[in-house]
Short mmCIF file of C-alpha atoms and ligand atoms in Angstrom, two decimals:
data_model
loop_
_atom_site.label_atom_id
_atom_site.label_comp_id
_atom_site.label_asym_id
_atom_site.label_seq_id
_atom_site.Cartn_x
_atom_site.Cartn_y
_atom_site.Cartn_z
CA MET A 864 119.51 101.42 98.00
CA SER A 865 116.19 99.40 96.29
CA THR A 866 112.82 101.88 96.74
CA PRO A 867 110.81 100.27 99.39
CA GLN A 868 107.47 99.26 98.30
CA ILE A 869 105.09 101.87 99.20
CA ILE A 870 101.31 101.14 100.59
CA PRO A 871 99.79 104.05 98.92
CA PRO A 872 96.51 106.38 99.93
CA GLY A 873 93.68 104.22 99.58
CA SER A 874 94.86 101.11 100.58
CA THR A 875 93.66 99.33 103.84
CA ILE A 876 95.31 98.86 107.12
CA GLY A 877 95.01 96.08 109.49
CA ILE A 878 95.13 97.14 113.47
CA LEU A 879 95.15 94.23 115.61
CA GLY A 880 93.64 95.67 118.75
CA GLY A 881 90.59 97.80 119.67
CA GLY A 882 91.16 100.69 122.07
CA GLN A 883 92.27 104.38 122.00
CA LEU A 884 95.22 104.06 120.50
CA GLY A 885 93.81 101.90 117.55
CA ARG A 886 91.29 104.54 117.54
CA MET A 887 94.20 107.71 117.07
CA THR A 888 95.67 105.44 114.37
CA ALA A 889 92.44 105.25 112.16
CA LEU A 890 91.61 108.97 112.56
CA ALA A 891 95.27 109.58 111.43
CA ALA A 892 95.07 107.31 108.48
CA ALA A 893 91.55 108.40 107.28
CA ARG A 894 93.24 111.47 107.45
CA LEU A 895 96.15 110.26 104.83
CA GLY A 896 93.12 109.03 102.32
CA TYR A 897 93.60 105.26 103.85
CA ARG A 898 91.06 102.83 105.72
CA CYS A 899 91.60 100.67 108.62
CA LEU A 900 89.82 97.42 109.40
CA VAL A 901 89.84 97.10 113.78
CA TYR A 902 90.76 93.31 114.72
CA ALA A 903 89.76 92.57 118.59
CA PRO A 904 88.33 90.32 120.75
CA ASP A 905 85.55 92.67 122.92
CA GLU A 906 81.65 93.08 121.36
CA HIS A 907 82.53 96.67 121.09
CA SER A 908 85.47 98.64 120.34
CA ILE A 909 85.95 102.64 119.95
CA ALA A 910 88.97 102.05 117.03
CA GLY A 911 85.97 99.90 115.49
CA ASP A 912 84.23 102.90 116.35
CA VAL A 913 86.17 105.66 113.93
CA ALA A 914 87.29 102.76 110.93
CA ALA A 915 86.01 101.36 108.29
CA GLY A 916 85.21 98.09 109.66
CA TYR A 917 85.25 96.17 112.48
CA VAL A 918 86.00 92.18 112.86
CA ARG A 919 85.35 90.93 116.30
CA GLY A 920 87.53 87.76 116.66
CA ASP A 921 89.81 86.20 119.50
CA TYR A 922 93.60 86.37 119.42
CA ASP A 923 94.12 82.61 118.81
CA ASP A 924 91.29 82.13 115.80
CA THR A 925 93.72 82.02 113.12
CA ASP A 926 90.88 81.57 110.99
CA ALA A 927 89.45 84.50 111.86
CA LEU A 928 92.83 86.88 111.61
CA ALA A 929 93.42 84.81 108.28
CA ARG A 930 90.66 85.99 106.75
CA PHE A 931 91.27 89.48 108.20
CA ALA A 932 95.18 89.81 106.99
CA ARG A 933 93.29 88.86 103.82
CA ARG A 934 91.04 91.95 103.57
CA VAL A 935 94.38 94.38 104.55
CA ASP A 936 97.44 95.33 102.51
CA VAL A 937 99.27 95.97 105.93
CA ILE A 938 98.95 94.87 109.70
CA THR A 939 99.97 96.72 113.06
CA TYR A 940 99.18 96.35 116.46
CA GLU A 941 97.73 99.25 118.93
CA PHE A 942 99.05 97.11 122.29
CA GLU A 943 102.20 94.97 122.74
CA ASN A 944 100.39 92.37 124.41
CA VAL A 945 98.56 90.73 121.73
CA PRO A 946 99.65 87.34 121.37
CA GLU A 947 103.01 86.32 119.55
CA ALA A 948 101.12 83.65 117.80
CA ALA A 949 98.73 86.15 116.94
CA VAL A 950 101.19 87.78 115.30
CA VAL A 951 102.59 85.01 113.49
CA ALA A 952 99.34 83.83 111.79
CA CYS A 953 98.88 87.51 110.36
CA LEU A 954 102.15 87.48 108.67
CA GLU A 955 101.35 84.40 106.58
CA HIS A 956 99.25 86.25 104.59
CA LYS A 957 100.42 90.21 104.97
CA PRO A 958 103.26 92.24 106.15
CA VAL A 959 103.22 93.06 110.41
CA ARG A 960 104.75 96.22 111.22
CA PRO A 961 106.53 96.45 113.64
CA GLY A 962 106.46 92.57 113.58
CA VAL A 963 107.35 90.03 116.20
CA THR A 964 110.43 90.55 117.63
CA PRO A 965 109.24 93.82 119.04
CA ILE A 966 106.08 91.93 121.62
CA HIS A 967 108.69 89.36 121.59
CA VAL A 968 110.96 91.82 123.84
CA ALA A 969 108.46 93.60 125.03
CA GLN A 970 105.98 91.29 126.40
CA HIS A 971 108.47 89.91 128.67
CA ARG A 972 110.43 92.53 131.55
CA LEU A 973 113.39 90.20 132.02
CA ARG A 974 114.10 89.61 128.34
CA GLU A 975 113.41 93.63 127.91
CA LYS A 976 116.39 94.22 130.56
CA GLN A 977 118.24 91.68 128.81
CA PHE A 978 117.73 93.23 125.50
CA PHE A 979 118.88 96.82 126.47
CA ALA A 980 121.95 95.90 127.85
CA THR A 981 122.92 94.28 124.47
CA LEU A 982 122.41 98.08 122.77
CA GLY A 983 123.96 99.69 125.88
CA ILE A 984 120.77 100.97 127.13
CA GLY A 985 121.43 101.14 130.86
CA THR A 986 118.59 100.24 133.52
CA ALA A 987 118.03 99.94 137.20
CA ASP A 988 119.78 96.92 138.88
CA TYR A 989 117.52 94.19 138.66
CA GLN A 990 117.60 90.21 139.72
CA PRO A 991 115.14 87.69 138.39
CA VAL A 992 112.65 86.09 140.81
CA ARG A 993 111.44 83.05 139.25
CA ASN A 994 111.49 80.83 141.79
CA GLU A 995 112.68 80.38 145.67
CA ALA A 996 115.97 79.79 145.43
CA GLU A 997 116.37 83.38 143.03
CA LEU A 998 114.11 85.05 146.00
CA ALA A 999 116.11 83.64 148.67
CA ALA A 1000 119.08 85.53 146.63
CA ALA A 1001 117.89 88.59 145.78
CA THR A 1002 118.82 91.67 147.81
CA ALA A 1003 117.92 94.97 145.53
CA LEU A 1004 116.31 96.33 148.31
CA PRO A 1005 114.24 98.52 148.58
CA GLY A 1006 112.84 97.89 145.21
CA ILE A 1007 109.96 97.11 143.25
CA LEU A 1008 108.75 93.67 142.69
CA LYS A 1009 107.31 93.33 138.87
CA THR A 1010 105.61 90.25 137.10
CA CYS A 1011 107.68 89.60 134.38
CA ARG A 1012 104.68 89.50 132.00
CA GLU A 1013 101.50 91.46 131.58
CA GLY A 1014 102.58 94.38 134.40
CA TYR A 1015 101.18 97.87 132.82
CA ASP A 1016 100.20 100.99 134.71
CA GLY A 1017 101.81 100.04 137.82
CA LYS A 1018 99.81 97.15 137.80
CA GLY A 1019 101.31 93.61 138.74
CA GLN A 1020 103.92 95.27 140.79
CA ALA A 1021 104.43 95.87 144.39
CA ARG A 1022 106.81 98.48 146.25
CA VAL A 1023 109.32 96.16 149.25
CA HIS A 1024 111.40 97.51 151.26
CA ASP A 1025 112.28 94.60 153.41
CA ARG A 1026 112.91 90.16 152.89
CA ALA A 1027 109.73 89.64 154.76
CA SER A 1028 107.74 92.40 152.77
CA LEU A 1029 109.25 90.94 149.56
CA GLU A 1030 108.41 87.25 150.32
CA ALA A 1031 104.59 88.26 151.15
CA ALA A 1032 104.60 90.17 147.32
CA TRP A 1033 105.89 87.71 145.52
CA GLU A 1034 103.20 85.14 147.38
CA ARG A 1035 100.39 87.95 146.34
CA LEU A 1036 101.80 88.48 142.77
CA GLY A 1037 100.96 84.57 143.08
CA ARG A 1038 104.45 83.11 143.02
CA ARG A 1039 104.78 83.95 139.12
CA GLU A 1040 108.36 85.30 136.81
CA CYS A 1041 109.35 88.35 138.39
CA ILE A 1042 111.71 91.00 138.77
CA LEU A 1043 113.20 92.82 141.79
CA GLU A 1044 114.28 96.10 140.67
CA ALA A 1045 115.87 98.37 142.97
CA LEU A 1046 114.17 101.45 143.54
CA VAL A 1047 115.44 104.23 141.53
CA ASP A 1048 115.59 108.13 143.14
CA PHE A 1049 114.58 109.80 140.10
CA ARG A 1050 114.64 113.27 139.45
CA CYS A 1051 112.27 112.91 136.92
CA GLU A 1052 110.67 110.60 133.80
CA VAL A 1053 110.90 110.65 130.33
CA SER A 1054 110.54 109.13 127.15
CA ALA A 1055 111.34 109.02 123.49
CA ILE A 1056 109.60 108.35 120.68
CA VAL A 1057 110.85 106.91 117.68
CA ALA A 1058 109.64 105.85 114.23
CA ARG A 1059 111.83 104.03 111.80
CA GLY A 1060 110.72 103.75 108.26
CA LEU A 1061 110.75 100.84 105.45
CA ASP A 1062 114.24 102.33 104.27
CA GLY A 1063 116.04 102.81 107.95
CA ALA A 1064 115.40 106.07 108.43
CA MET A 1065 114.84 107.35 111.79
CA ARG A 1066 112.99 110.06 113.18
CA CYS A 1067 112.73 110.78 117.29
CA PHE A 1068 110.04 112.71 118.66
CA PRO A 1069 111.37 115.34 121.09
CA ILE A 1070 111.62 114.07 124.51
CA GLY A 1071 108.46 114.41 126.79
CA LEU A 1072 108.86 114.65 130.36
CA ASN A 1073 106.31 113.11 132.48
CA ASP A 1074 104.80 112.84 135.50
CA HIS A 1075 103.19 109.85 136.63
CA ARG A 1076 100.13 109.46 139.22
CA ASP A 1077 99.17 106.18 141.29
CA GLY A 1078 101.67 104.02 138.47
CA ILE A 1079 99.86 105.83 135.74
CA LEU A 1080 100.98 108.63 133.16
CA HIS A 1081 99.30 112.23 134.36
CA THR A 1082 100.96 114.40 132.49
CA THR A 1083 103.59 115.36 129.20
CA THR A 1084 105.34 118.10 129.11
CA VAL A 1085 107.36 119.25 125.87
CA PRO A 1086 109.69 120.75 125.37
CA ALA A 1087 111.29 118.88 128.28
CA ASP A 1088 113.21 121.19 130.68
CA LEU A 1089 116.42 119.21 131.27
CA ALA A 1090 120.22 119.31 130.33
CA ALA A 1091 120.69 119.16 126.79
CA GLU A 1092 123.26 116.45 127.66
CA THR A 1093 120.25 114.30 129.53
CA LEU A 1094 117.92 114.62 126.38
CA ALA A 1095 120.64 113.76 124.02
CA THR A 1096 121.25 110.14 125.99
CA ALA A 1097 117.28 109.79 125.88
CA GLU A 1098 117.15 110.10 122.02
CA ARG A 1099 120.32 107.90 121.99
CA PHE A 1100 118.64 104.80 123.45
CA GLY A 1101 115.80 105.54 121.90
CA LEU A 1102 117.48 105.35 118.49
CA ALA A 1103 119.52 102.58 119.47
CA LEU A 1104 116.55 101.18 120.61
CA ALA A 1105 114.58 101.23 117.26
CA GLN A 1106 117.54 100.19 115.38
CA GLY A 1107 118.73 97.24 117.73
CA LEU A 1108 114.90 95.84 117.02
CA ASP A 1109 114.79 96.77 113.39
CA LEU A 1110 111.73 98.25 113.49
CA VAL A 1111 109.67 99.43 110.82
CA GLY A 1112 106.88 101.54 112.71
CA LEU A 1113 106.88 102.72 116.45
CA VAL A 1114 108.79 101.92 119.39
CA ALA A 1115 108.49 104.55 122.89
CA LEU A 1116 111.14 104.38 125.66
CA GLU A 1117 110.34 105.14 128.99
CA MET A 1118 113.18 106.30 130.84
CA PHE A 1119 114.33 107.29 134.79
CA VAL A 1120 116.18 110.61 135.14
CA THR A 1121 118.21 109.90 138.30
CA GLN A 1122 119.48 112.74 140.88
CA ASP A 1123 123.19 113.24 139.20
CA GLY A 1124 121.56 113.08 135.30
CA THR A 1125 121.76 109.23 134.84
CA VAL A 1126 119.23 107.88 131.77
CA LEU A 1127 117.40 104.89 132.84
CA ALA A 1128 115.35 102.79 130.76
CA ASN A 1129 112.63 101.41 132.66
CA GLU A 1130 110.28 100.35 129.46
CA MET A 1131 109.32 99.91 125.73
CA ALA A 1132 106.14 100.04 124.48
CA PRO A 1133 106.59 99.24 120.05
CA ARG A 1134 103.39 101.19 119.28
CA PRO A 1135 102.03 105.05 119.49
CA HIS A 1136 102.74 105.65 123.14
CA ASN A 1137 100.52 107.99 125.83
CA SER A 1138 103.62 110.03 126.54
CA GLY A 1139 102.99 110.93 122.70
CA HIS A 1140 99.50 111.97 122.43
CA TRP A 1141 100.96 116.04 122.76
CA THR A 1142 101.68 115.30 119.23
CA ILE A 1143 98.46 115.70 117.37
CA ASP A 1144 98.00 119.29 118.62
CA ALA A 1145 101.80 120.81 119.12
CA CYS A 1146 103.91 118.75 116.34
CA ALA A 1147 104.62 119.01 112.84
CA THR A 1148 103.55 115.05 112.47
CA SER A 1149 101.96 113.01 115.28
CA GLN A 1150 102.97 110.09 116.38
CA PHE A 1151 99.84 107.91 114.79
CA GLU A 1152 100.52 110.21 111.41
CA GLN A 1153 104.02 108.75 111.47
CA LEU A 1154 103.01 105.31 112.36
CA VAL A 1155 100.68 105.55 109.25
CA ARG A 1156 103.76 106.64 107.25
CA ALA A 1157 106.08 104.20 108.79
CA ILE A 1158 104.44 101.23 108.28
CA CYS A 1159 103.15 101.87 104.78
CA GLY A 1160 106.96 102.63 103.20
CA LEU A 1161 106.01 106.92 103.09
CA PRO A 1162 108.60 109.07 104.32
CA LEU A 1163 108.64 110.04 107.57
CA GLY A 1164 107.28 113.44 108.85
CA PRO A 1165 108.78 116.47 110.80
CA VAL A 1166 109.06 116.08 114.27
CA ASP A 1167 109.39 119.77 115.06
CA VAL A 1168 107.09 121.22 118.19
CA THR A 1169 104.62 124.08 117.17
CA ALA A 1170 103.99 124.96 120.36
CA PRO A 1171 105.24 124.53 124.24
CA SER A 1172 102.19 122.29 125.18
CA ARG A 1173 101.28 120.30 127.88
CA MET A 1174 99.14 116.92 127.84
CA GLU A 1175 97.34 115.62 130.83
CA ASN A 1176 95.01 112.06 130.94
CA LEU A 1177 91.50 112.34 131.79
CA ILE A 1178 91.26 109.68 134.04
CA GLY A 1179 87.88 107.98 135.45
CA GLU A 1180 85.51 110.50 136.32
CA GLU A 1181 87.65 113.79 135.06
CA ALA A 1182 86.82 112.97 131.96
CA THR A 1183 83.07 114.46 132.99
CA ASP A 1184 84.59 117.81 133.23
CA TRP A 1185 84.55 118.36 129.35
CA LEU A 1186 82.73 121.55 129.68
CA ARG A 1187 85.13 123.10 130.89
CA TYR A 1188 88.11 121.70 128.60
CA LEU A 1189 86.06 123.52 125.89
CA ALA A 1190 85.60 126.50 127.44
CA ASP A 1191 89.21 127.06 127.42
CA PRO A 1192 90.96 128.52 124.28
CA SER A 1193 94.37 126.75 125.65
CA ALA A 1194 92.88 123.18 125.53
CA ARG A 1195 92.81 120.71 122.68
CA LEU A 1196 90.09 117.95 124.11
CA HIS A 1197 90.00 114.65 123.07
CA LEU A 1198 87.51 111.95 124.50
CA TYR A 1199 87.90 107.98 123.49
CA GLY A 1200 84.13 107.57 123.52
CA LYS A 1201 84.19 104.85 126.29
CA ALA A 1202 81.02 103.92 127.98
CA SER A 1203 81.56 104.03 131.24
CA ALA A 1204 84.24 106.32 134.03
CA ARG A 1205 85.88 103.41 135.33
CA PRO A 1206 88.19 104.23 137.94
CA GLY A 1207 91.85 104.33 136.44
CA ARG A 1208 90.29 104.23 133.29
CA LYS A 1209 91.53 106.40 130.86
CA MET A 1210 88.63 108.40 129.51
CA GLY A 1211 90.62 111.20 127.33
CA HIS A 1212 93.57 113.71 127.43
CA VAL A 1213 93.71 117.14 126.89
CA THR A 1214 96.74 119.40 125.53
CA PHE A 1215 97.47 122.53 126.99
CA VAL A 1216 98.97 124.60 123.59
CA GLN A 1217 100.79 127.77 124.61
CA PRO A 1218 99.43 130.63 122.15
CA ALA A 1219 102.11 131.82 119.88
CA ALA A 1220 102.94 135.09 120.94
CA SER A 1221 102.23 136.57 117.86
CA SER A 1222 98.90 135.40 117.64
CA ARG A 1223 96.30 138.65 117.09
CA ARG A 1224 92.94 138.23 118.75
CA SER A 1225 90.09 137.57 115.81
CA THR A 1226 87.67 140.78 115.62
CA THR A 1227 85.19 138.72 113.38
P1 LIG B 709 106.48 100.63 134.96
O1 LIG B 709 105.08 99.93 135.42
O2 LIG B 709 107.49 99.71 135.19
O3 LIG B 709 105.89 101.12 133.60
O4 LIG B 709 106.77 101.71 136.76
C1 LIG B 709 105.05 102.83 136.71
C2 LIG B 709 105.66 103.76 137.43
O5 LIG B 709 106.38 103.03 138.84
C3 LIG B 709 106.94 104.45 136.87
O6 LIG B 709 106.50 105.03 135.68
C4 LIG B 709 107.55 105.02 138.10
O7 LIG B 709 107.06 106.03 137.80
C5 LIG B 709 107.60 103.99 138.96
N1 LIG B 709 108.55 102.83 138.92
C6 LIG B 709 108.57 101.84 138.29
N2 LIG B 709 109.57 101.27 138.46
C7 LIG B 709 110.85 102.21 139.33
C8 LIG B 709 111.69 102.10 140.11
N3 LIG B 709 112.53 100.67 139.85
N4 LIG B 709 112.29 102.84 140.78
C9 LIG B 709 111.32 104.02 141.05
N5 LIG B 709 110.05 104.08 140.65
C10 LIG B 709 109.63 103.04 139.59
#
């Protein structure tokens, strides 16, 4: 096997997208001696705030993307809805990792489900609802009607109980391409985050146990207190996905664990994931550092849990409680520097790390 080409510290990483995932990637990259250049359409970027530079440009501005790409050594993206054409435009100049295929799959729920099936990854029963005929034929009730594109954190979806509510929901969602997914009676939700390097080596972070509120991730607890067999299946699905995508970078797979222990994939994201934020404070390598290692051709880092932990998202006004978290010795506070705390907006997170049993109180 030939040695993969290393992009050494001192090089510049381009990041498409300017939110908190880009911000935490830039912080991890800086620690390893890399510079980051962030590209996003917004006037202000919280990733740009902590990076070596910020380029404001639209995702359909191929000239601006080309100029950006020429200034960096490798490019990644921090959200899966970056237009495919933007990635293709960058690829003409520099490697983009994880590339086009992962976003092509992740941007469309039906395509994603079909891809899971090719890899032997189970999902809830579902039916496409793309037109009147498919609407009439859909039977997965009670269920959740989800738009195929641009749904996240519970947006672009509606719970439906019967034909009347299904038809009303499809109208409300703008008669767009949807899938009707059978409602899963799950015991819990978990996620696997897998890194795959340029040489094909893979590492799966310990499976996180996730709790959602109003469709938004609320907490992630690690280690997940679940049967070894369940954890092994979740990890196997994550690894199969990273391999199947021929990925260089990170992919997160969110899954349901049903009452009888069956693991069903919900959705994937080919980027760092909210359910992996605990890794910054309680894992030998953070997900953000692992992404940098993967895309720069460096060896992947160890993924051992260093302390049992629980990550809690700070949504909207919850972030104003920062003084309370600073006073808690078990809390590791992360604020994203967003200007306004709109309801539902992820403003930061806090990871509660269980103190080591042997740790002594300092007297100095
Ligand atoms: P999603 O936008 O698909 O990630 O869904 C957001 C959240 O809604 C999930 O994390 C679940 O808590 C819930 N959910 C989504 N799909 C289903 C389903 N088929 N059955 C039960 N709950 C679901």
